[in-house]
Structures are given as structure tokens and as C-alpha cells.
Amino acid sequence: MNARLLPYVLILPVTVFLCVFFLYPFALVAQQAFAGDGGFGLENFRHVVSDWKFPISLKNTLLLAALVVPVQLALSLLMATMVTRMEKGRDLVLYIWTIPLGISDLAAGLIWLAIFDQSGFLNSMMAGLGVIDRPVSLLNYQHPGIVLAAIALAEIWRATAIMLVILVAGIGLIPKEYYEAAEVFGASPWQRFYKITLPLLRPSLQTALVLRIILAFEVFAVVAALGGTVFPVLMGQTYELQFALNNSAGAAAMALIILGISIGFTLLVLRVLRVPKGARI
Amino acid sequence: MAQIQIKNVAKTFGAYQALHSIDLTIADQEFMVLLGASGCGKTTLLRIIAGLESATTGEVWIGERRVDHLPPRDRGIAMVFQNYAVFPHLTVFENIGFGLRMQKMPEAEVKRRVERTATLMHIEQLLKRYSGELSGGQRQRVAVARALAMEPDVILMDEPLSNLDALLRLEMRAELKGVLAESKTTAIYVTHDQVEAMSLADRISVMHQGHIVQSASPIEVYRNPAARFVASFIGNPPMNFLPATPAGGGTWTVAGEHFQGPKTDAAGLDFAIRPEDVTPSETGLPATVRLVEPLGAHLLVTFAVDGHPFRAVLDSERVIQPGERMRLAPQKGRIRWFHPETTQAVS
């Protein structure tokens, strides 16, 4: 076979697969979102945005992302640094820390529901310790703060490991000599982290943050399990439009709005953490 | 500006003894080269002095201070690494100024020192570049400039030229020598390249299997190797060795010829002579030519002397054929003797 053609032939199956099962449905969704009574327009967008629940779900989604992502970033950096320094048992610790990754997000939501529920562990523990007289309902509209905290906690527990894995791999790529040079030239352990690890980890931080932020805007099952209607989020609204209100054009518009937000934040992360040409390892 | 003292330093990695009780004093402003094959412990010793590795036992003194319990940054040292370790995310300026900024030096002084050392290393036009935009030789210059900018008491260099191509290495070698002599810094330089060691060092410490076998000036190490290992490690081609048997009264028989040697009661000695210290003559060691390698400036001829391989560097004008028999006369005063069991030099 012609050697110049071979690469294209080899990527053909994947390309066809992506076109049929990704690009085509995506085009359909987009078409649906922009379709209206009088041909193409922004009617569907106007409709979903003017819903009274839209601002609150947008606010909730952004709030949750703003709360969860920085905590996860800090935690995963700390954990990655610890794992990297370990000489023994490194793999075991890494496996244990990544267990939550293997659990579906709905199951994760249910696990935390079992803790925060009126008949859950937290209530029975507090009752047992005599902090409260009888079980109280924590996850309702009277305690929005607790609902938010429970969702954030569940999200942090569930999805920190995805960042951890990327950062551990990234730290492993930084040559040891840079740390030794920094040490000889006077950098304290904290300065070595701040002046060597962080800047050299930028490519991995980009990947981890982009992935995590996209996931944060797609948050759904954990919120559904713990917050229900008390804590509406964008993806929950999309689900409701599609399945409760049978408004698939509206759902398509919502999906595109979420996509737009994700792309916006992705570009922001790529811009902020860009590595100048010639400054790569 | 400091003298370095290494007292009884030993290092073990698990069951492996990397360094055996090293004692070494390096004078203020001396250029000391640690020379040895890979795995001889030279880099470990350098890293112990730097503080990147801790000694299992022993003490390291720099100047009047014992430093083996101090972190690297408190030892008054700077280091040039084998792979340069020029930080890729910083510009050349920021790299050279890294240590100075860590010391919280005023920015004007940082600028002055960075510019001065950059000019010294001829990289003043590269200050805004990143290391990814530099050639290997330029990175090497940045690494040296970064160390010099610290104006350290001691500068440590771990095979700094080994990643450069041959021509560049020669150029940098000469430059390093000049720059370091100018800076009046005590320098310790690790290399496995004997030519580099000879050309740079005030004193060479030849290391072998975790021991310092000899510590002396380059010419002394070359002319009077303290042990058979040094004789065979230094010099290219290395020294020739032939077994000698006693003929009484300090006379020794080598390949049927008599030579005046040390007066000892040993049952046998090793006779040693450098390849360039023999000349074809009417008398001397009987030799048969095995191989002739013309090297331009001279001929490298491999002989068999009494069944032992023996190499000589001869004038390239001579016409020599394999199988030819001749006699090789050792130059007076250049014959060395080693004890076959202890491998130490005997005089």
C-alpha cells in the first residue's frame, strides 16, 4: 500500500465512528436547538433562559464549580506530591485513592445520601453522641447550606482522583535534577514546589482542570440524589426539559448553553496556564 | 574562598559500599578533579559535598564550618549539573538570577551580577530566551553563569562537558579553566575523561571502587602512578606492564634483559613503561611487531614482548611491517615498578 495513504486509511474507522455517533447527533441537536416556528432562530434559547429556574440553576452550577474545583485542585496537588515522595506502598495508596473513580456518580450520590439522610449514619451518630435528641432532616429546603455542602463533599470525594492521576503522571515527568538545582541554589521545599513543580506542571494542570471543569458543568446524578429539587443545576434542567416537559428543542438549547460555558472556561484555562514556546521541558 | 576538608567520609547504599572512608583536603582556590570510571564513587562524593546526598559516616568541612548537617543552600556552594538543569520555564536571565533572588538580593544587584556573568560567559545576547531555544553549548554556558553569579566559596561540577560534542568540549574546557582561575573559587570537578582532568586540574584525585587511589598534580599522576590501576587508567594508550624476576642486587630480568630496579626481596615485580618512553635501538627489549596503526602524528605499534602485548608510540616516518623483529630501549628514568600482589608502586 502507498505509505503516504496508510495513516489516513488507519484513522478512517475512528473518523467514521466519530462522525456517525458524535458529529451527526451533535449536528441534529444543534439543528433542533436553533429550529423554531418561523425557521431558524434563537427562540428556544430565549425560552429556556427566561424560565425562572434558569438563573438559579446557572448560579448553583457555577457556585458548585467554584467551590469544588479549587478544593480538588489543592487536594490533588497535595496528594500527588505525597504519592510522588513515597518509596514504598505508592501503588497501593494510589489504587485506594482512585477507588471512588470506579463508582458511578449516581451510586456515589446514594452513598452520601445514606450518610446525610434523616435515617442516615450522620444522624444516628449525632443522636448516639447526644448532640441531637432525635433525627433531623438535613437535606431539605430549610438547610440550603447543608445541601450545598453535602453535594460539594460528595463531588470532591468522587472526582478528585481523576485530577490526582493526571498530576501524578505530570510530576513524574519533571526531571529530578531541576529540584536538586533549585535546592543547591537556595530554594526551600515550599519554594521548590512553587517555583519548580507548579510552573513545570502547567501542561498537566491544564488537562486536569479542563477535564474537571467540564465535568463540573455536567454535574447531575450526585445533585439529583442529594439535592433533588432543592438545588437545581443546569444539567438537571436539561433533563427536566427533555423528559418531564417533553421539550426536546429546549433541552437541546440548554445542552448548547452548557457546551458554550464549558468551551469558555476551557479557553480561559488554556490561556491562563499556557506555556510560552521554548519553555517546555 | 574556602578550603574543603573531607574527613573519613563513607557511604553505603544498602549492602553496597560506594565510598570507603575518604580523607581529602582541597586547598583554597584549588581546582580539584575527581577522576574515575563510572561507578567509582566520584559523583557520590561530589553530591555528599553538595549536600544532595548524606554521608553514612564522616565529616565535611568548608572553610571553618562543619557543613555535613546543613542543607545545600547553607553551604556556600554552587553547582553545575551534568544535564545542565537549566530551568525550562525561566528565561536565561531568570535562570542566572535564580539563586540571587532566592537570597532576596536587591533587584539592581541581581541585574548587575546576571549581566556581568552573562558577559563573562558570552551569552549576554541570550538573556531573554528560554532554554528550549538554546543549543547544548549555550545551555552549558547558562549553567556555569548561574553558578558563577552566586560568587560561591566552592563551585562543584558534575561532568559538565560530557554532553557536548567533541569540538565544543575542547572550546568550553579552555574557557572554563580561564573563567574559574579568574573567579578565585575553589572548584571540584568530576569527570571520567582523563584528558579533561589533565588539562584542567591543579590536582587530580584518581578514584577506584570507592577509594582515592592517588591524589597528586596531573604530571605526577601521569609520571609516577601510585598504583597499577592509575598507571593503566591514565594515558592513552596506557602503560605497558611486563613481569620481572629478581637477578640479585637490585637488578631485575625482564624478557631476558637486565634492568636496574628497586632493592626489595619480592619474588617478582611488574616492570612498567609508557608507550612513548621506548625507542627502537640496538639493545633493549626484544619485540615482534603485531599491528601497526598510523595515527598521523605518530605510529601506534603493538608488539609482542616475551609473549605479552606491548604498545609503543613511534615516529611516523618509520616504515614498520608486522612480523618484523626489533629491540626497544626504555628511556632512562621512566621505568616504574609495581608490586604484583599489592599493585602499589615500588621504588
XYZ file of C-alpha atoms in Angstrom:
628
model
C 0.000 0.000 0.000
C 1.054 3.555 -0.627
C 2.916 4.653 2.516
C 1.507 8.166 2.285
C -2.062 6.924 2.280
C -1.629 4.378 5.055
C -2.028 6.782 8.022
C -5.295 8.081 6.604
C -6.591 4.582 5.985
C -5.719 3.652 9.568
C -7.598 6.555 11.134
C -10.567 6.101 8.813
C -12.574 3.705 11.060
C -12.316 6.013 14.065
C -13.191 9.025 11.950
C -16.267 7.275 10.544
C -17.291 6.147 14.039
C -16.968 9.681 15.422
C -18.835 11.193 12.503
C -21.741 8.757 12.761
C -22.085 8.629 16.527
C -20.843 12.037 17.575
C -20.745 14.716 14.900
C -24.041 13.707 13.260
C -26.098 13.598 16.510
C -24.419 16.815 17.548
C -25.496 18.468 14.309
C -29.026 17.166 14.872
C -29.099 18.613 18.406
C -27.798 21.936 17.163
C -30.364 21.993 14.391
C -33.102 21.211 16.898
C -31.900 23.932 19.253
C -31.996 26.622 16.584
C -35.186 25.422 14.899
C -38.354 27.357 15.673
C -41.786 28.051 14.277
C -40.557 30.607 11.810
C -37.460 28.774 10.598
C -34.079 29.126 12.359
C -33.733 31.464 15.303
C -32.881 31.898 18.970
C -36.442 31.298 20.112
C -35.629 28.120 22.085
C -32.729 29.811 23.844
C -34.889 32.765 24.761
C -37.476 30.406 26.096
C -35.190 28.339 28.387
C -33.267 31.378 29.615
C -36.419 33.233 30.577
C -37.574 30.309 32.758
C -37.479 31.386 36.428
C -35.363 28.324 37.248
C -32.598 29.166 34.764
C -30.791 31.894 36.751
C -30.898 29.835 39.933
C -29.596 26.680 38.224
C -26.855 28.664 36.483
C -25.917 30.245 39.802
C -25.953 26.868 41.569
C -23.847 25.205 38.887
C -21.247 27.995 38.941
C -21.252 28.088 42.742
C -20.705 24.348 42.954
C -17.884 24.501 40.392
C -16.282 27.459 42.180
C -16.463 25.583 45.455
C -15.416 22.129 44.299
C -12.745 22.706 41.641
C -10.287 24.807 43.719
C -10.577 22.404 46.659
C -9.991 19.477 44.342
C -7.041 21.230 42.735
C -5.402 21.869 46.096
C -6.183 18.380 47.375
C -4.985 16.602 44.258
C -1.741 18.626 44.234
C -1.138 17.752 47.865
C -1.948 14.096 47.308
C 0.136 13.905 44.120
C 3.132 15.426 45.927
C 2.749 12.943 48.765
C 2.427 9.954 46.441
C 5.453 11.051 44.431
C 7.616 11.188 47.554
C 6.584 7.725 48.711
C 9.130 4.996 48.241
C 7.049 2.033 49.351
C 3.348 1.356 49.001
C 2.966 4.090 46.397
C 0.883 1.988 44.037
C -1.346 0.691 46.830
C -2.111 4.196 48.060
C -2.779 5.356 44.527
C -5.202 2.467 43.942
C -7.079 3.173 47.169
C -7.326 6.877 46.400
C -8.692 6.172 42.944
C -11.414 3.742 44.106
C -14.137 6.444 44.030
C -13.399 6.823 40.301
C -14.738 3.334 39.729
C -18.101 4.153 41.276
C -20.816 5.672 39.112
C -21.855 9.174 40.072
C -25.396 8.107 40.977
C -24.046 5.392 43.286
C -21.738 7.987 44.820
C -24.705 10.262 45.388
C -26.580 7.409 47.062
C -23.628 6.595 49.337
C -23.581 10.165 50.594
C -27.368 10.178 50.828
C -27.038 7.199 53.179
C -24.836 9.397 55.344
C -26.851 12.623 55.309
C -30.350 11.137 55.176
C -32.755 11.545 58.094
C -32.163 7.887 58.998
C -28.531 8.039 57.890
C -25.211 7.465 59.646
C -24.656 11.114 60.493
C -27.985 11.393 62.289
C -27.589 8.152 64.199
C -24.054 9.108 65.172
C -25.073 12.551 66.407
C -28.019 11.036 68.257
C -25.752 8.408 69.759
C -23.361 11.096 70.979
C -26.261 13.037 72.411
C -25.740 16.063 70.186
C -29.338 15.895 68.989
C -32.450 14.383 70.601
C -33.995 12.868 67.509
C -33.024 12.526 63.845
C -33.382 15.739 61.846
C -33.909 16.151 58.132
C -30.774 17.813 56.811
C -31.269 17.693 53.071
C -34.303 19.944 52.619
C -35.087 23.498 51.579
C -34.639 24.710 55.160
C -30.941 23.893 55.060
C -29.660 25.029 51.629
C -26.171 25.405 53.059
C -26.059 21.795 54.208
C -27.395 20.595 50.860
C -24.666 22.511 49.053
C -22.016 21.238 51.463
C -23.180 17.639 51.078
C -23.137 17.866 47.281
C -19.720 19.545 47.280
C -18.346 16.907 49.640
C -19.691 14.067 47.522
C -18.267 15.645 44.366
C -14.881 16.182 45.971
C -14.822 12.623 47.258
C -15.874 11.241 43.897
C -13.806 13.125 41.369
C -10.586 14.359 42.963
C -8.792 11.200 41.885
C -9.180 11.984 38.179
C -7.069 15.108 38.723
C -4.735 13.229 41.031
C -3.924 10.611 38.394
C -3.118 13.260 35.775
C -0.973 15.278 38.193
C 0.947 12.218 39.455
C 1.840 11.401 35.861
C 2.806 15.044 35.261
C 5.030 15.300 38.329
C 6.724 12.071 37.287
C 7.814 13.797 34.065
C 9.727 16.576 35.844
C 13.428 15.638 35.943
C 14.869 15.284 39.446
C 17.844 17.461 38.529
C 15.666 20.596 38.495
C 14.816 20.036 42.146
C 18.435 19.420 43.033
C 19.491 22.566 41.195
C 16.782 24.555 42.970
C 17.876 23.104 46.303
C 21.530 23.975 45.721
C 20.608 27.484 44.599
C 18.696 28.144 47.791
C 15.045 27.202 47.296
C 13.178 25.926 50.368
C 10.844 22.921 49.948
C 7.877 25.290 49.582
C 9.764 27.410 47.037
C 10.701 24.290 45.109
C 7.007 23.418 44.884
C 6.006 26.944 43.976
C 8.865 27.796 41.598
C 9.580 24.418 40.002
C 6.709 21.946 40.383
C 3.812 24.290 39.664
C 5.203 26.021 36.561
C 6.555 22.787 35.100
C 3.248 21.081 35.801
C 1.276 23.576 33.709
C 0.507 21.158 30.833
C -0.872 18.565 33.280
C -2.724 21.233 35.240
C -4.349 22.347 32.006
C -5.566 18.837 31.226
C -6.743 18.147 34.755
C -8.551 21.472 35.137
C -10.213 21.378 31.726
C -11.447 17.845 32.345
C -12.633 18.660 35.837
C -14.342 21.930 34.916
C -16.219 20.273 32.055
C -17.342 17.556 34.477
C -18.390 20.225 36.978
C -20.760 21.805 34.461
C -22.184 18.398 33.655
C -22.886 17.594 37.302
C -26.224 15.818 37.581
C -26.637 12.459 39.346
C -24.985 13.403 42.648
C -27.105 16.554 42.781
C -30.247 14.612 41.907
C -29.582 12.123 44.701
C -28.704 14.645 47.404
C -30.408 17.889 46.442
C -33.326 16.904 44.268
C -35.443 19.955 43.528
C -33.882 21.950 46.375
C -30.736 22.520 44.346
C -31.498 22.883 40.614
C -28.497 22.763 38.272
C -28.192 23.274 34.506
C -27.939 19.592 33.630
C -30.945 18.809 35.837
C -32.921 21.453 33.966
C -31.922 19.867 30.672
C -33.148 16.503 31.937
C -36.415 18.026 33.100
C -37.000 19.793 29.778
C -36.388 16.601 27.842
C -38.213 14.057 29.977
C -40.687 15.907 32.197
C -41.743 18.677 29.836
C -41.184 16.818 26.549
C -39.466 19.923 25.201
C -36.535 18.419 23.327
C -35.829 21.629 21.448
C -35.463 23.423 24.789
C -33.261 20.592 26.105
C -31.095 20.896 23.013
C -30.746 24.638 23.586
C -29.771 24.015 27.231
C -27.203 21.444 26.142
C -25.658 24.009 23.795
C -25.588 26.631 26.550
C -23.706 24.192 28.814
C -21.348 23.414 25.932
C -20.760 27.130 25.422
C -19.912 27.660 29.093
C -17.561 24.660 29.060
C -15.765 25.909 25.949
C -15.458 29.365 27.510
C -13.827 28.045 30.664
C -11.624 25.648 28.696
C -10.247 28.535 26.654
C -9.720 30.527 29.835
C -7.754 27.693 31.480
C -5.656 27.142 28.351
C -4.907 30.854 28.197
C -4.023 31.314 31.862
C -1.837 28.204 32.034
C -0.223 28.496 28.620
C 3.449 27.622 28.345
C 5.494 30.000 26.176
C 7.203 28.482 23.150
C 10.645 27.227 24.042
C 9.783 26.975 27.735
C 8.704 23.333 27.671
C 10.627 20.588 29.403
C 37.188 31.316 49.070
C 37.449 28.254 51.198
C 39.395 25.153 51.940
C 37.438 21.912 51.882
C 38.148 19.060 54.216
C 36.639 15.636 53.867
C 37.247 13.557 56.941
C 36.677 9.821 56.992
C 33.602 10.027 54.744
C 31.973 6.700 53.874
C 28.736 5.929 52.074
C 26.763 2.733 51.786
C 23.684 2.135 49.668
C 22.076 -0.923 51.252
C 24.753 -3.588 51.163
C 26.810 -1.724 48.566
C 29.748 0.306 49.834
C 30.011 3.253 47.454
C 32.721 5.115 49.356
C 35.299 3.710 51.786
C 36.481 6.186 54.365
C 37.604 9.060 52.155
C 40.040 11.650 53.524
C 40.807 14.587 51.286
C 41.804 18.197 51.761
C 41.285 20.660 48.940
C 43.148 23.930 49.282
C 41.559 27.365 48.904
C 41.202 28.232 45.186
C 42.479 24.836 44.144
C 40.998 23.162 41.063
C 40.489 19.562 42.145
C 39.381 16.942 39.642
C 37.832 13.675 40.819
C 38.676 11.211 38.065
C 37.474 7.660 37.689
C 35.390 5.217 35.681
C 31.622 5.127 36.179
C 30.623 3.589 39.488
C 33.876 4.548 41.254
C 32.076 6.842 43.703
C 33.245 10.212 42.345
C 29.758 11.605 41.790
C 28.590 10.286 45.169
C 31.472 12.109 46.842
C 30.602 15.330 44.993
C 26.943 15.013 45.982
C 27.915 14.485 49.607
C 29.959 17.701 49.497
C 26.974 19.442 47.857
C 24.554 18.103 50.448
C 22.375 16.310 47.910
C 23.420 13.023 49.481
C 24.265 12.394 53.113
C 27.377 10.517 54.153
C 26.879 7.351 56.199
C 29.800 8.400 58.397
C 32.384 11.171 58.374
C 32.550 14.954 58.260
C 32.642 17.614 55.562
C 34.175 20.994 56.342
C 34.028 24.044 54.096
C 36.220 26.836 55.386
C 35.930 26.929 59.153
C 32.475 25.358 59.239
C 31.362 21.776 59.512
C 28.625 21.532 56.879
C 27.545 17.896 56.661
C 24.387 18.578 58.703
C 23.480 21.723 56.689
C 21.158 21.834 53.671
C 22.886 22.611 50.340
C 21.828 26.258 50.317
C 23.650 26.977 53.596
C 26.968 25.544 52.444
C 28.202 28.426 50.294
C 28.358 26.249 47.205
C 27.116 26.413 43.645
C 26.853 23.527 41.253
C 26.931 22.791 37.538
C 24.961 19.678 36.674
C 25.676 17.059 34.038
C 22.398 17.744 32.205
C 22.743 21.471 32.981
C 19.379 21.579 34.819
C 18.655 24.956 33.263
C 15.043 25.627 34.271
C 12.916 25.412 31.116
C 10.163 27.731 32.353
C 12.534 30.602 33.133
C 14.428 32.849 30.767
C 18.203 32.850 30.707
C 18.176 35.976 32.872
C 15.859 34.385 35.423
C 17.932 31.222 35.425
C 21.189 33.022 36.134
C 19.472 35.184 38.750
C 17.595 32.273 40.379
C 19.961 31.774 43.306
C 20.400 35.507 43.850
C 16.653 36.074 44.011
C 16.324 33.180 46.443
C 18.717 35.117 48.661
C 16.396 38.117 48.361
C 19.169 40.213 46.869
C 18.088 43.700 45.714
C 16.904 43.587 42.106
C 19.518 46.118 40.929
C 22.310 43.918 42.276
C 20.717 40.817 40.689
C 20.681 42.624 37.351
C 24.280 43.742 37.734
C 25.535 40.250 38.599
C 23.471 38.473 35.935
C 24.724 40.840 33.262
C 28.313 40.575 34.434
C 28.374 36.744 34.453
C 26.400 36.549 31.208
C 29.022 38.766 29.562
C 31.765 36.629 31.062
C 30.178 33.522 29.510
C 29.382 35.346 26.223
C 25.609 34.846 26.493
C 24.596 38.463 27.128
C 22.555 38.484 23.908
C 20.515 35.441 25.043
C 19.140 36.802 28.335
C 15.522 36.900 27.163
C 15.477 33.406 25.658
C 14.101 30.207 27.155
C 16.300 27.124 27.429
C 14.277 25.361 24.720
C 15.586 27.987 22.300
C 19.242 27.351 23.198
C 21.802 24.886 21.884
C 23.521 22.423 24.216
C 26.622 24.590 24.395
C 24.596 27.693 25.231
C 22.712 25.839 27.996
C 26.052 24.792 29.393
C 27.111 28.430 29.482
C 23.906 29.364 31.286
C 24.508 26.623 33.860
C 28.048 27.879 34.500
C 26.907 31.515 34.613
C 24.195 30.627 37.144
C 26.831 29.071 39.391
C 29.323 31.934 38.987
C 26.682 34.588 39.660
C 26.371 33.236 43.204
C 30.034 34.141 43.779
C 30.250 30.941 45.821
C 33.100 29.777 48.038
C 33.071 26.481 46.222
C 31.873 25.517 42.776
C 31.014 21.873 42.164
C 30.858 20.440 38.654
C 29.456 17.042 37.774
C 30.748 16.009 34.321
C 29.686 19.385 32.936
C 31.154 18.846 29.480
C 30.165 15.235 28.874
C 27.038 16.091 26.878
C 28.785 18.415 24.437
C 30.216 17.322 21.110
C 33.976 16.927 20.882
C 34.891 20.278 19.357
C 32.667 22.289 21.681
C 34.036 20.363 24.647
C 37.548 21.470 23.794
C 36.464 25.088 23.492
C 34.446 25.061 26.745
C 37.260 23.322 28.583
C 39.705 26.093 27.841
C 37.095 28.708 28.676
C 36.125 27.084 31.981
C 39.731 26.975 33.032
C 40.180 30.675 32.375
C 36.908 31.741 33.971
C 37.442 29.676 37.108
C 41.013 30.819 37.587
C 39.699 34.380 37.300
C 36.926 33.812 39.856
C 39.362 32.603 42.527
C 36.847 29.954 43.598
C 37.696 26.538 44.956
C 36.490 24.050 42.362
C 35.720 20.364 42.438
C 35.193 18.811 39.061
C 34.028 15.270 38.427
C 34.916 13.571 35.157
C 35.734 10.213 33.637
C 37.708 11.905 30.868
C 41.412 11.806 31.684
C 42.335 14.419 29.086
C 39.842 16.822 30.632
C 41.259 16.029 34.061
C 44.866 16.543 32.979
C 44.158 19.828 31.239
C 42.015 21.419 33.957
C 43.292 20.197 37.287
C 45.684 21.663 39.784
C 45.390 18.286 41.416
C 43.736 15.034 40.332
C 42.251 12.507 42.738
C 42.004 9.207 40.939
C 39.151 7.139 42.337
C 38.590 3.414 42.046
C 35.925 1.273 43.722
C 35.144 3.849 46.385
C 38.756 4.655 47.262
C 41.004 7.553 46.335
C 43.962 5.748 44.850
C 46.138 8.782 44.251
C 45.834 12.483 44.789
C 48.537 14.493 43.063
C 49.310 17.002 40.329
C 48.397 15.851 36.795
C 52.023 15.397 35.776
C 52.811 13.457 38.956
C 49.807 11.166 38.417
C 50.982 10.607 34.859
C 54.675 10.160 35.558
C 54.562 8.445 38.932
C 51.338 6.490 39.283
C 50.919 5.334 42.864
C 49.273 2.081 41.850
C 48.913 -0.161 38.867
C 45.289 0.962 38.468
C 46.355 4.579 37.968
C 49.062 3.526 35.511
C 46.593 1.587 33.416
C 43.754 4.136 33.708
C 45.709 7.267 32.820
C 47.402 7.650 29.480
C 46.107 6.592 26.130
C 47.331 4.010 25.310
C 48.032 3.101 28.948
C 51.320 1.955 30.457
C 52.850 -1.357 29.409
C 53.451 -3.990 32.055
C 55.893 -6.898 31.918
C 56.710 -9.412 34.645
C 60.198 -9.083 36.161
C 62.181 -11.663 38.141
C 64.960 -10.786 40.607
C 68.546 -11.185 39.398
C 70.054 -10.010 42.725
C 71.429 -6.696 43.951
C 68.510 -4.640 42.724
C 68.806 -5.968 39.192
C 65.709 -7.448 37.538
C 65.280 -9.645 34.479
C 62.589 -8.556 32.037
C 62.144 -10.531 28.797
C 65.731 -11.755 29.156
C 67.156 -8.258 29.620
C 68.604 -6.831 32.825
C 67.350 -3.583 34.326
C 68.359 -1.709 37.461
C 65.345 -1.626 39.807
C 64.298 -1.375 43.435
C 66.230 -3.268 46.083
C 63.490 -5.399 47.597
C 63.228 -9.078 48.446
C 59.972 -9.548 46.482
C 59.713 -12.772 44.455
C 58.741 -10.763 41.397
C 57.724 -7.272 40.293
C 55.840 -5.706 37.422
C 58.018 -3.624 35.143
C 56.097 -0.689 33.633
C 56.880 1.819 30.914
C 54.769 4.308 28.937
C 54.372 3.649 25.198
C 56.077 6.917 24.293
C 59.063 6.208 26.539
C 60.659 3.500 24.375
C 62.760 3.956 21.238
C 63.900 1.359 18.691
C 67.550 0.637 19.357
C 70.420 -1.850 19.063
C 69.797 -3.059 22.608
C 66.660 -3.363 24.765
C 63.540 -5.476 24.975
C 63.231 -7.966 22.112
C 59.915 -7.282 20.394
C 57.945 -8.648 17.433
C 55.604 -6.321 15.559
C 51.972 -7.485 15.611
C 49.978 -4.484 14.455
C 50.789 -1.048 13.054
C 48.258 1.799 13.400
C 49.267 5.062 11.727
C 47.723 7.967 13.685
C 49.077 10.848 11.667
C 51.437 12.466 14.100
C 52.884 9.096 15.096
C 52.591 5.354 14.735
C 50.904 3.232 17.375
C 52.626 -0.137 17.169
C 51.508 -3.205 19.084
C 54.347 -5.644 19.766
C 54.660 -8.982 21.491
C 57.419 -8.889 24.089
C 58.102 -12.272 25.650
C 54.531 -13.269 24.751
C 52.992 -10.159 26.391
C 51.258 -7.394 24.442
C 53.312 -4.215 24.460
C 52.474 -0.930 22.791
C 54.800 1.796 21.648
C 54.268 5.204 20.099
C 56.890 5.654 17.400
C 57.848 8.266 14.866
C 55.521 8.146 11.858
C 58.447 8.435 9.439
C 59.498 4.865 10.202
C 58.459 2.049 7.901
C 57.460 -0.901 10.083
C 55.901 -4.174 8.927
C 54.027 -6.741 11.013
C 56.288 -9.704 11.842
C 59.378 -7.506 11.981
C 61.673 -8.075 14.982
C 63.338 -5.178 16.743
C 64.639 -4.068 20.110
C 63.022 -1.337 22.184
C 65.142 0.629 24.628
C 63.258 2.211 27.575
C 64.136 5.824 28.206
C 66.246 6.269 31.312
C 64.379 7.301 34.457
C 60.983 6.434 33.022
C 60.755 2.820 34.156
C 58.291 2.232 37.014
C 57.863 -0.835 39.215
C 54.711 -2.221 40.820
C 54.238 -4.987 43.338
C 52.154 -7.709 41.635
C 50.087 -8.521 44.746
C 49.556 -5.153 46.423
C 49.555 -3.425 42.974
C 51.288 -0.482 44.689
C 54.276 1.338 43.198
C 57.691 0.181 44.468
C 60.703 2.471 44.324
